[in-house]
Tab-separated table of C-alpha atoms in Angstrom:
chain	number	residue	atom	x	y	z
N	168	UNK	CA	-17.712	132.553	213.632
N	169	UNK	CA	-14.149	131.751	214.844
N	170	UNK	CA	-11.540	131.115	211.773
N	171	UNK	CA	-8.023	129.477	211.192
N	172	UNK	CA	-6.399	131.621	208.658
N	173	UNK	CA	-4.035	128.890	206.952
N	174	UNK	CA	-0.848	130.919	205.578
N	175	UNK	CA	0.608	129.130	202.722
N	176	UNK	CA	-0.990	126.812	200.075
N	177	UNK	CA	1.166	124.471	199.838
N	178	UNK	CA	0.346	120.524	200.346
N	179	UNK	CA	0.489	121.124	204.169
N	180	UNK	CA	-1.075	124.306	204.169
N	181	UNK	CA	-4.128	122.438	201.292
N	182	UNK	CA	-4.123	119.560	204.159
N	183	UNK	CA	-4.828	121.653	207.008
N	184	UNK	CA	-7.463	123.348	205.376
N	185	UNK	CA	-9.075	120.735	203.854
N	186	UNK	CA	-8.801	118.250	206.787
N	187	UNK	CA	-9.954	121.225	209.396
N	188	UNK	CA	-13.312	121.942	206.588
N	189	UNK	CA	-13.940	118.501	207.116
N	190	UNK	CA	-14.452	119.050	211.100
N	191	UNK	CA	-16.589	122.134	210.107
N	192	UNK	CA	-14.368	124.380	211.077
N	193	UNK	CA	-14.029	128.117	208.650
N	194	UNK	CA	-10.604	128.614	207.079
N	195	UNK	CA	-8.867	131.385	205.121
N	196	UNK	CA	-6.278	130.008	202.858
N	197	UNK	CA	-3.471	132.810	202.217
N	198	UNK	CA	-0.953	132.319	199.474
N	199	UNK	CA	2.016	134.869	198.999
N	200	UNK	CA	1.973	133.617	194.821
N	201	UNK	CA	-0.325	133.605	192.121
N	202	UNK	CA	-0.821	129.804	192.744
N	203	UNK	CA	-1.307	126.608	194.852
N	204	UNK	CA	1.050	123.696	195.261
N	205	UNK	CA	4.191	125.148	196.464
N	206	UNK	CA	6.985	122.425	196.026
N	207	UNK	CA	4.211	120.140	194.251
N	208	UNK	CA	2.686	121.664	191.438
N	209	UNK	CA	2.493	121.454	187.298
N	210	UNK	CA	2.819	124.247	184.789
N	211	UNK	CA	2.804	124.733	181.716
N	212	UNK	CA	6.003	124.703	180.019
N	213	UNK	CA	6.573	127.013	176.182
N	214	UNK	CA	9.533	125.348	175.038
N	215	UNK	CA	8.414	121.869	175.763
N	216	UNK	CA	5.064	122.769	174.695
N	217	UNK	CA	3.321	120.338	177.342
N	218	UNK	CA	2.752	120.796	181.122
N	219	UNK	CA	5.132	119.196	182.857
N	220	UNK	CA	5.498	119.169	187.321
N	221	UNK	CA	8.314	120.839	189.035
N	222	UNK	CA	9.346	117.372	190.427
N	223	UNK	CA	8.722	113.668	190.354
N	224	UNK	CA	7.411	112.325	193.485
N	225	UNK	CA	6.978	108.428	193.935
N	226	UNK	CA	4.226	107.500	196.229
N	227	UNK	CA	3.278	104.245	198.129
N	228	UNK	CA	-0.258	102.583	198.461
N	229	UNK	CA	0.617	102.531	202.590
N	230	UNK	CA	0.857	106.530	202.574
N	231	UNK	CA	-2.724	106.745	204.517
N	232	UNK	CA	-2.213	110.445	205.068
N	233	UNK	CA	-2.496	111.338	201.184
N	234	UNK	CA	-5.235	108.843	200.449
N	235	UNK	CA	-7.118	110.138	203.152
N	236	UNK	CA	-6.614	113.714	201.957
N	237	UNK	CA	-6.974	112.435	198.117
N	238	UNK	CA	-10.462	111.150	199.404
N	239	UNK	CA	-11.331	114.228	200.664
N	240	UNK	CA	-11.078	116.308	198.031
N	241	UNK	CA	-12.342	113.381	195.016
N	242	UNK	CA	-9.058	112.898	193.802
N	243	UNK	CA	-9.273	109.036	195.347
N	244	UNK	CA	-8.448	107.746	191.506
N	245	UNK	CA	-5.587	110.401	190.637
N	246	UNK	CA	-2.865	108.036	191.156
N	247	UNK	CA	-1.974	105.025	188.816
N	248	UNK	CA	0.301	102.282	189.654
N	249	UNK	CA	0.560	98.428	189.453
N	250	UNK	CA	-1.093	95.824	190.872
N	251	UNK	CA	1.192	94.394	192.546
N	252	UNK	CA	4.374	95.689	194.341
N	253	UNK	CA	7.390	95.923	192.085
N	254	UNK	CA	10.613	98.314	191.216
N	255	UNK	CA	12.234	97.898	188.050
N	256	UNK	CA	15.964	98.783	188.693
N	257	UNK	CA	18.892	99.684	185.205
N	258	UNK	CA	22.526	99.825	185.806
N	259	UNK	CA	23.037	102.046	183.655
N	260	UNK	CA	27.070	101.052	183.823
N	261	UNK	CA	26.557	96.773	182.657
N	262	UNK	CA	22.959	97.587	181.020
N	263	UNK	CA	21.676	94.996	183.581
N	264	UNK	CA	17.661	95.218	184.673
N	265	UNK	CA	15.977	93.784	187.977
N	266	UNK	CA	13.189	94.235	189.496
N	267	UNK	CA	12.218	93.795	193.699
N	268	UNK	CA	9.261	92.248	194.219
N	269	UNK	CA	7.500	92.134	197.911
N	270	UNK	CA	5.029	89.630	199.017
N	271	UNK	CA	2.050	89.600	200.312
N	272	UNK	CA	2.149	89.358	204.269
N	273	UNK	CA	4.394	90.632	206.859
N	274	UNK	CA	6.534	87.737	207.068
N	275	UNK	CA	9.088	89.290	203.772
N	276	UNK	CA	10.124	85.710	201.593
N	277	UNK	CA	10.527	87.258	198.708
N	278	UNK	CA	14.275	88.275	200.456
N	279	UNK	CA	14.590	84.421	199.979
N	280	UNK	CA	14.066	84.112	195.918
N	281	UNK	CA	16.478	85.246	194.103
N	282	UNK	CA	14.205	86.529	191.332
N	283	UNK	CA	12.615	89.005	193.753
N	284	UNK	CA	15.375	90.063	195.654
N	285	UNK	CA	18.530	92.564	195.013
N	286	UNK	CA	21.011	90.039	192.451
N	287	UNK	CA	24.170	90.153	193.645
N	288	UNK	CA	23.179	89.989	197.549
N	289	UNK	CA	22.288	87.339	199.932
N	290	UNK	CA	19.240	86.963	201.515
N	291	UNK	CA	20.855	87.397	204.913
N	292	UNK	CA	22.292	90.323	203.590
N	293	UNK	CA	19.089	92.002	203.741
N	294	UNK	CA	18.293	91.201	207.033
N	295	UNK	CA	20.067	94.064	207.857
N	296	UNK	CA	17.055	95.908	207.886
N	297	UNK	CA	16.604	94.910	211.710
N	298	UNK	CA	19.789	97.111	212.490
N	299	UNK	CA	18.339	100.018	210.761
N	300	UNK	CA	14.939	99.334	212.473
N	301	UNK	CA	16.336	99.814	216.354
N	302	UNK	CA	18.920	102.475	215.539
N	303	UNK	CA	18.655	105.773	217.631
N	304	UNK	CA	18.670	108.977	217.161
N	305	UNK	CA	22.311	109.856	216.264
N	306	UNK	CA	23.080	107.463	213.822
N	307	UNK	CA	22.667	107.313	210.313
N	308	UNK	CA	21.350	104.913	207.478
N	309	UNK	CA	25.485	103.789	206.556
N	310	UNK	CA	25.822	103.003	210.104
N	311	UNK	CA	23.541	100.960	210.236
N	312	UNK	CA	23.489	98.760	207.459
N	313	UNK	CA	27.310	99.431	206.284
N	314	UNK	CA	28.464	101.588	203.170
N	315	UNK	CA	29.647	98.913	201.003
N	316	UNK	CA	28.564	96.126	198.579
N	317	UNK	CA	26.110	95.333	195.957
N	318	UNK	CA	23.133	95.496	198.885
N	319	UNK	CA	23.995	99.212	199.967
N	320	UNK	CA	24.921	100.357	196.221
N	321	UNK	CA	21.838	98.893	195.088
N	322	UNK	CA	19.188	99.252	197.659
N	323	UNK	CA	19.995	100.845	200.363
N	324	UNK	CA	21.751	103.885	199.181
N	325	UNK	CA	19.140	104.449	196.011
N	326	UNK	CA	16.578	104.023	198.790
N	327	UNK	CA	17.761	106.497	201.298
N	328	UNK	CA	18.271	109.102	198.761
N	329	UNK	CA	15.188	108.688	197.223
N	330	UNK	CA	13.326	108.963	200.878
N	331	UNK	CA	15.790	111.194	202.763
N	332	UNK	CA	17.095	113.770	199.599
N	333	UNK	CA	20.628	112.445	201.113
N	334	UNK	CA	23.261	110.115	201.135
N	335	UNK	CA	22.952	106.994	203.112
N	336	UNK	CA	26.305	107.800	204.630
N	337	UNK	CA	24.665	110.918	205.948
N	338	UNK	CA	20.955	109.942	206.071
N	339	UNK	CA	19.211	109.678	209.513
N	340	UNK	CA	18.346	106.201	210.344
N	341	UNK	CA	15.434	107.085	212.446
N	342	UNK	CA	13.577	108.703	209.425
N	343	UNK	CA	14.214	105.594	207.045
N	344	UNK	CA	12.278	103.486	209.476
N	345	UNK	CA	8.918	105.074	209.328
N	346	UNK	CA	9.296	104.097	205.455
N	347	UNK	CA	9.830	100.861	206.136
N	348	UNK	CA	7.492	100.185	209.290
N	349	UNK	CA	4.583	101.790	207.409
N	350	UNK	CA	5.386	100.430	204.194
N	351	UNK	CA	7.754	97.222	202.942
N	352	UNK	CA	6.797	95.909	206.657
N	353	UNK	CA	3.219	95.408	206.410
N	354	UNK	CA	3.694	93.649	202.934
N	355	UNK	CA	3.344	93.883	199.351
N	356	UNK	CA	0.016	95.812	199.709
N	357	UNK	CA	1.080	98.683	201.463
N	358	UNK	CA	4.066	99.640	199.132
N	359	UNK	CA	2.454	99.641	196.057
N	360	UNK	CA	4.235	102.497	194.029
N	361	UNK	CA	2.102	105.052	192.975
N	362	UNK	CA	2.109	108.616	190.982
N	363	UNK	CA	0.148	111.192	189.658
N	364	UNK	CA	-1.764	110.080	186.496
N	365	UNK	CA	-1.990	113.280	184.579
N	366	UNK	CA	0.773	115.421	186.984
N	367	UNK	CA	0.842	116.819	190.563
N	368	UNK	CA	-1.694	119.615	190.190
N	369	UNK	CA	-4.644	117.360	188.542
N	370	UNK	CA	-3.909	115.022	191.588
N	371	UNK	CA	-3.292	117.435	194.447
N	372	UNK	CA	-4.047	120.614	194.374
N	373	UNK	CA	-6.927	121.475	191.699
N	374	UNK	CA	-9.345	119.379	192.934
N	375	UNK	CA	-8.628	120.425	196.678
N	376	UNK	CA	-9.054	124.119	195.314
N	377	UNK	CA	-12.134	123.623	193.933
N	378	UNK	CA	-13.633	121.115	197.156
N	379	UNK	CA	-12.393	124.482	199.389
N	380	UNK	CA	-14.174	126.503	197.232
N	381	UNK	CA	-17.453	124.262	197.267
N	382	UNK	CA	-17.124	124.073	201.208
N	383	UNK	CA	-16.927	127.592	201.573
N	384	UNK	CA	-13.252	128.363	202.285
N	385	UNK	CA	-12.069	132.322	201.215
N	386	UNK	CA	-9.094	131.794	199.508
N	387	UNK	CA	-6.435	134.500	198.972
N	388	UNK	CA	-3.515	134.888	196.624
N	389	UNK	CA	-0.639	136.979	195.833
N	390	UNK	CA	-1.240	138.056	200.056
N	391	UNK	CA	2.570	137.500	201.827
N	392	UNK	CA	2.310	137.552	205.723
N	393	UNK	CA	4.888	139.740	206.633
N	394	UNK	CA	4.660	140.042	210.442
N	395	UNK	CA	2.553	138.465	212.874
N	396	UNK	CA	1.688	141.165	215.953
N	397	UNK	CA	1.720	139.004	219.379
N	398	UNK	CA	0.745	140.008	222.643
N	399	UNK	CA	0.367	138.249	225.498
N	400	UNK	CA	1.410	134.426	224.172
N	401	UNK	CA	-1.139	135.370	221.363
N	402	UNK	CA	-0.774	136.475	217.832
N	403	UNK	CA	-3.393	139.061	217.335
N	404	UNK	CA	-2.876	140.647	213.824
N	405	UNK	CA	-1.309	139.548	210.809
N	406	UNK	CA	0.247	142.009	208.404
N	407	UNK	CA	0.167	141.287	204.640
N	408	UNK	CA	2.412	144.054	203.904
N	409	UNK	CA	-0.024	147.255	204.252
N	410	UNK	CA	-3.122	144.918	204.817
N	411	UNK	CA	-3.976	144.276	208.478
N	412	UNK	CA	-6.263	141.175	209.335
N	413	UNK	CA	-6.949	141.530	213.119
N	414	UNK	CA	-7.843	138.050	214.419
N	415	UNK	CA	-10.635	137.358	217.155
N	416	UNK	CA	-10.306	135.383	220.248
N	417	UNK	CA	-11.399	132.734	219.042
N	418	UNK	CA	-9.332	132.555	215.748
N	419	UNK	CA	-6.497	130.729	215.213
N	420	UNK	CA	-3.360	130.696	212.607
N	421	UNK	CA	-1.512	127.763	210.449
N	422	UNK	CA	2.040	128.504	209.740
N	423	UNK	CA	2.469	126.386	206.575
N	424	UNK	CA	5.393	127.894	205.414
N	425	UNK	CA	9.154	126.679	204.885
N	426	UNK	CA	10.857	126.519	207.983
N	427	UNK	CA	12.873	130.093	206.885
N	428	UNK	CA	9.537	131.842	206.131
N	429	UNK	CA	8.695	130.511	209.755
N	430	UNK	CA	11.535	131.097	211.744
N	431	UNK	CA	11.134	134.906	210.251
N	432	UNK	CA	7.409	134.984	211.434
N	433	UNK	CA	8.222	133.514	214.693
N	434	UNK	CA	11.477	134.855	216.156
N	435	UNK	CA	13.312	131.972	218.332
N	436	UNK	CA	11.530	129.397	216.667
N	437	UNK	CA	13.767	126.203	216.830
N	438	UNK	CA	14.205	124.511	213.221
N	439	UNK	CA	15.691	122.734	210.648
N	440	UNK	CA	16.815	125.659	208.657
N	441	UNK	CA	19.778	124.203	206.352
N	442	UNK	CA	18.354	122.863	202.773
N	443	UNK	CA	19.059	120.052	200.547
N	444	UNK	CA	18.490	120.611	196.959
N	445	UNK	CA	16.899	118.368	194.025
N	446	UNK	CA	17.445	118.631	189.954
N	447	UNK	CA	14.580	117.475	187.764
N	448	UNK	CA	15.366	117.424	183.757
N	449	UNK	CA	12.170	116.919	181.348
N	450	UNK	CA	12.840	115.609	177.933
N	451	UNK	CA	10.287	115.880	175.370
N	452	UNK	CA	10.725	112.851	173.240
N	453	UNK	CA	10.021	112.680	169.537
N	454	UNK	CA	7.022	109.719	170.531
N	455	UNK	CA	5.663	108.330	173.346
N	456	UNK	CA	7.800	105.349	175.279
N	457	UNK	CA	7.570	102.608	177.680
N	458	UNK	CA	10.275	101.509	179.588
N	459	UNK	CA	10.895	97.886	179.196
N	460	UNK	CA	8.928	97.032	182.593
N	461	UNK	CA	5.877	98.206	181.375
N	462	UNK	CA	6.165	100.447	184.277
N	463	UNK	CA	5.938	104.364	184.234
N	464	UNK	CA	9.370	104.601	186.602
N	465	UNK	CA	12.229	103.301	186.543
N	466	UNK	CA	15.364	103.079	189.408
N	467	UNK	CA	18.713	103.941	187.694
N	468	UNK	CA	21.961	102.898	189.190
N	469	UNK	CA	25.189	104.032	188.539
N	470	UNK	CA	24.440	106.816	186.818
N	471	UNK	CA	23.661	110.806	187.304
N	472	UNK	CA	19.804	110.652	187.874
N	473	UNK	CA	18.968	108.490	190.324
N	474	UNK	CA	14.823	107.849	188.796
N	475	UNK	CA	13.167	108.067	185.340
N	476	UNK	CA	9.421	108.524	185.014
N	477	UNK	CA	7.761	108.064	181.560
N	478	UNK	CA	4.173	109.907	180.992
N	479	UNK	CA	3.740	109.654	176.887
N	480	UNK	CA	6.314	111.556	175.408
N	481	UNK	CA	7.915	113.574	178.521
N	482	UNK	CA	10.840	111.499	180.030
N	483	UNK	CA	11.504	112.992	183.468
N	484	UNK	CA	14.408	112.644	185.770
N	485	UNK	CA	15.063	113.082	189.355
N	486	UNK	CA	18.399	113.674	190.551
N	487	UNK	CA	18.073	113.864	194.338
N	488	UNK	CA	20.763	115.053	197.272
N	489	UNK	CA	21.900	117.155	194.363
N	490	UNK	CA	24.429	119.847	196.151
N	491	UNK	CA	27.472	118.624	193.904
N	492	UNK	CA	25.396	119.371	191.214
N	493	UNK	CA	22.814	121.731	191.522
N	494	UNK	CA	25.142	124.759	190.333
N	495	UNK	CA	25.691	123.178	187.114
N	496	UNK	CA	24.492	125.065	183.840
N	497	UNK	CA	21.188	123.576	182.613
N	498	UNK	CA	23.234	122.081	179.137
N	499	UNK	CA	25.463	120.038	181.322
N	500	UNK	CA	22.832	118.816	183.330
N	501	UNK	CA	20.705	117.883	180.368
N	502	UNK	CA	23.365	116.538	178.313
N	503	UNK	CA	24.215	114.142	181.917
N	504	UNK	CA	21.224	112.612	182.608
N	505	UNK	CA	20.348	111.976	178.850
N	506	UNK	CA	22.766	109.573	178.763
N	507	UNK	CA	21.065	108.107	181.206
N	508	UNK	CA	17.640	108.256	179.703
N	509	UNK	CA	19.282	107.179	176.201
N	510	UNK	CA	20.678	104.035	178.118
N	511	UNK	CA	17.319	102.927	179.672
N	512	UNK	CA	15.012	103.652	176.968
N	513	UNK	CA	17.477	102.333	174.105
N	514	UNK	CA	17.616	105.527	172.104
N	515	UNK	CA	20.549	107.434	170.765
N	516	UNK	CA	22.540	109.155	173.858
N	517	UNK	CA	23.700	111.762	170.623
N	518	UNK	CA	20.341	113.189	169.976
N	519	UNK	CA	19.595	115.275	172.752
N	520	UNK	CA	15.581	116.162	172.845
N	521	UNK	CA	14.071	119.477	173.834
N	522	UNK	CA	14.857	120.036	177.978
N	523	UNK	CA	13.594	121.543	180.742
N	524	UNK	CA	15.758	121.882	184.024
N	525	UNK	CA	14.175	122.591	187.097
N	526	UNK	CA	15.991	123.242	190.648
N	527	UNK	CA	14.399	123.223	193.862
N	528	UNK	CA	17.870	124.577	195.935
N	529	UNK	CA	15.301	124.127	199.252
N	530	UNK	CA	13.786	120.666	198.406
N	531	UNK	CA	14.068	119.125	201.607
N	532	UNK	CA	15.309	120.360	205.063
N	533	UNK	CA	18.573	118.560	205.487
N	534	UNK	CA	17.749	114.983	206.958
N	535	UNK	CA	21.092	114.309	208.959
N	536	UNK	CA	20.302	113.058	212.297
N	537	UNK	CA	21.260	116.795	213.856
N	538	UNK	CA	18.857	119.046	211.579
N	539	UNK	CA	16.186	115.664	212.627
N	540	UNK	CA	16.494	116.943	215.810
N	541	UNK	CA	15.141	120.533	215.288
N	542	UNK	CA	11.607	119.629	213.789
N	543	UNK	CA	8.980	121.900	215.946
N	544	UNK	CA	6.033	119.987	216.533
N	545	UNK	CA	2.783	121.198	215.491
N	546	UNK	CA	2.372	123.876	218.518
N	547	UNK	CA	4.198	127.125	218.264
N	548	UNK	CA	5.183	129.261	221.599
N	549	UNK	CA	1.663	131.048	220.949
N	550	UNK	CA	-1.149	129.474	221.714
N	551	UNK	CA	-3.404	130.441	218.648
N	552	UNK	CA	-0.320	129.734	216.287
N	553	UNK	CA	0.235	125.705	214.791
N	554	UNK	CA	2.838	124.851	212.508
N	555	UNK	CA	2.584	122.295	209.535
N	556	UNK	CA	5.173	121.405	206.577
N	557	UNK	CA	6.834	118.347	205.907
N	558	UNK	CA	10.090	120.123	208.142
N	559	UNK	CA	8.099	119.540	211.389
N	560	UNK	CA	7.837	116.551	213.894
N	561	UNK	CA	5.631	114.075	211.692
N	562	UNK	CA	7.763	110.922	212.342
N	563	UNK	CA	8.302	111.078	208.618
N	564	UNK	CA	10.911	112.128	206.056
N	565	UNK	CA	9.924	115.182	204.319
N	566	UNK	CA	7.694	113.779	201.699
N	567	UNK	CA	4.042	114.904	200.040
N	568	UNK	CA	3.100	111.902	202.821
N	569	UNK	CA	5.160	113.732	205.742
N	570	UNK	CA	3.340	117.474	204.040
N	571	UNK	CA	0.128	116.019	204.234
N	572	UNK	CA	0.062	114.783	207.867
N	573	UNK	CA	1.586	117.984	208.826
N	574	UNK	CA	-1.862	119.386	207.793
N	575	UNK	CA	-3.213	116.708	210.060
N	576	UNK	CA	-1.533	117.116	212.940
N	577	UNK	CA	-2.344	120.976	212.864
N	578	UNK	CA	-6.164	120.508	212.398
N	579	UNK	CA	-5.995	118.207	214.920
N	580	UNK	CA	-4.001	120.210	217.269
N	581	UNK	CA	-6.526	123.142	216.276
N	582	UNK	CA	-9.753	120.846	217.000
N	583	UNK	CA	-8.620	119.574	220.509
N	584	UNK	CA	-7.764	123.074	221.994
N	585	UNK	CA	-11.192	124.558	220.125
N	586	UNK	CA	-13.284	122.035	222.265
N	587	UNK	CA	-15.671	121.376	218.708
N	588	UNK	CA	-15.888	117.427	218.447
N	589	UNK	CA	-14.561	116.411	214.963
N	590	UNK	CA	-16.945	114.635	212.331
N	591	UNK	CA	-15.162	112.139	211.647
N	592	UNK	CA	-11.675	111.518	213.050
N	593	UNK	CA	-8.729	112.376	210.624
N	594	UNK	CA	-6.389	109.489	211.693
């Protein structure tokens, strides 16, 4: 029976196995570590004494790829949120709190009351979304919509960090506007936030383990793919150091890997190669807290960490586009942000909790419009050989949603040049 031998286990390579099991198709999941979830994973951490994931993500209730793949695999419930759309914002400079509020609908009022909107800037301000919208491909998010006042310092510029792991002033526009068109467009019910209830593994990758496992999928670990042996357009081995696996005409090959690991595999392969790195601190408080929204995140502005995310008694902050920063020693880092933390959840910035520092040095690809240029799309310059990661051609920033249509686009991809009519369509 013909395979796809899906190298990496990752989110993209989990959503190209799962999504091509769900057309029927046989897959061999190979992961070069002891364990599944790459960039979005928990573990369990000794000197917190709690598990704790390698980074925060933020999700929104319009990110169909992930709830697709979350149905999939059971998960459907693993993310918690409000009911309604709302970010609670802290300037952590004046101590002053706000909090955006969308509307239902497509037509956005809630620009128009000044309780919902960003204080400090007029409604017309905002409208300067509509530049951002029809920008092209070489400009970015500061050219757009300007790089001053209170709109850009607090909404635009927390937003295109948060989405693009970069400044506004180097951001590319034309990834911001998937976020918008596919979310705060379509209304308040399509950007819901939304994370994972009990941490990234529970949500995303231990229950798509286990539904691979109950479909039949062979799943390997600690296996690196070292070389891939081509002939004729076609890959036709793959080497796992001394291990050989010799694939069949039929067979085909998922490249879920970071766009290094690719470019190594697949010599002249065009792609974003320069990274962008993210700091996440974890503070294990002395008791469980709420921040004042009732919310489990919280936007800070003005300060070092640009979002706090409460889950009992593990305060956990993302500090994203983080080159200036990333070389820092984990004390300074720690003693930063919890001033931050201290500020937002009333608490004494002098007692500093027990820490964990975490650095991701290749979070993102860098997302200036020239890197956005190099995504690959989903076929390689072999025929039997896809790519997926959230560093290819999704239309998306590189985010769990952007991973998880990778995984999409490949089993698609895979499906169409196979000939085998899907079971149900994946988009």
């Amino acid at each position: 029976m013909p395979r796809t031998h899906v190298i990496g286990a990752g989110l993209a390579g989990l959503s190209a196995a799962v999504s091509l099991l769900a057309q029927k198709h046989a897959v061999v999941l190979h992961e070069a570590s002891g364990r599944a979830g790459g960039r979005c994973r928990s573990f369990a951490d000794a000197r917190l004494g709690c598990s704790i994931d390698n980074g925060n993500h933020l999700l929104l209730s319009g990110n169909q790829s992930t709830a697709r793949y979350l149905s999939l695999i059971g998960a459907a419930n693993a993310l918690v949120g409000p009911k309604k759309a709302c970010f609670p914002f802290f300037d952590v400079g004046s101590g002053r709190r706000w909090m955006l509020r969308p509307n239902a609908g497509i037509v956005p009022w809630w620009i128009f009351h000044p309780g919902r909107r960003t204080p400090g800037a007029s409604a017309w301000s905002h409208l300067s979304a509509l530049a951002l919208m029809l920008a092209g491909p070489g400009r970015t998010v500061a050219d757009c919509v300007g790089s001053r006042g209170v709109l850009f310092e607090r909404f635009w510029e927390p937003l295109a960090v948060a989405a693009l792991n970069m400044p506004a002033t180097e951001g590319a526009a034309q990834l911001l506007q998937p976020v918008l068109r596919e979310t705060f467009a379509k209304g308040e019910a399509a950007c819901r936030p939304l994370i994972a209830a009990r941490g990234l593994s529970d949500a995303f990758v231990d229950p798509a383990l286990a539904w691979l496992r109950a479909q039949g999928a062979e799943l390997q670990f600690k296996r690196r793919l070292t070389q891939i042996e081509r002939s004729n357009e076609r890959a036709e081995t793959l080497c796992f150091g001394e291990r050989r696996v010799r694939l069949g005409a039929d067979d085909r090959v998922v490249l879920a890997v970071p766009p290094q690991a690719a470019a190594g595999l697949l010599p002249g392969l065009a792609a974003p190669l320069q990274s962008s790195p993210i700091v996440n601190v974890h503070f294990r408080l002395s008791q469980p807290a709420d921040i004042p929204a009732q919310l489990p995140f919280l936007g800070l502005i003005g300060g070092t960490a640009q979002w706090l995310f409460i889950r009992g008694d593990v305060a956990s902050v993302t500090i994203s586009a983080a080159a200036g920063l990333v070389h820092e020693s984990a004390a300074v880092l720690a003693e930063r942000t919890w001033r931050d933390v201290a500020a937002a959840l009333a608490a004494n910035p002098a007692s500093l909790p027990p820490y964990r520092v975490v650095k991701e040095k290749r979070a993102t690809f860098v997302q200036t419009p020239e890197q956005a240029r190099l995504r690959p799309g989903a076929a390689s310059a072999f025929a039997n050989v896809f790519l997926a990661g959230d560093w290819t051609a999704t239309g998306l920033p590189a985010t769990i949603e952007s991973a998880v249509r990778s995984g999409e686009i490949a089993a698609r991809a895979i499906v169409r040049q196979t000939g085998r009519p899907a079971r149900r369509p994946l988009a």
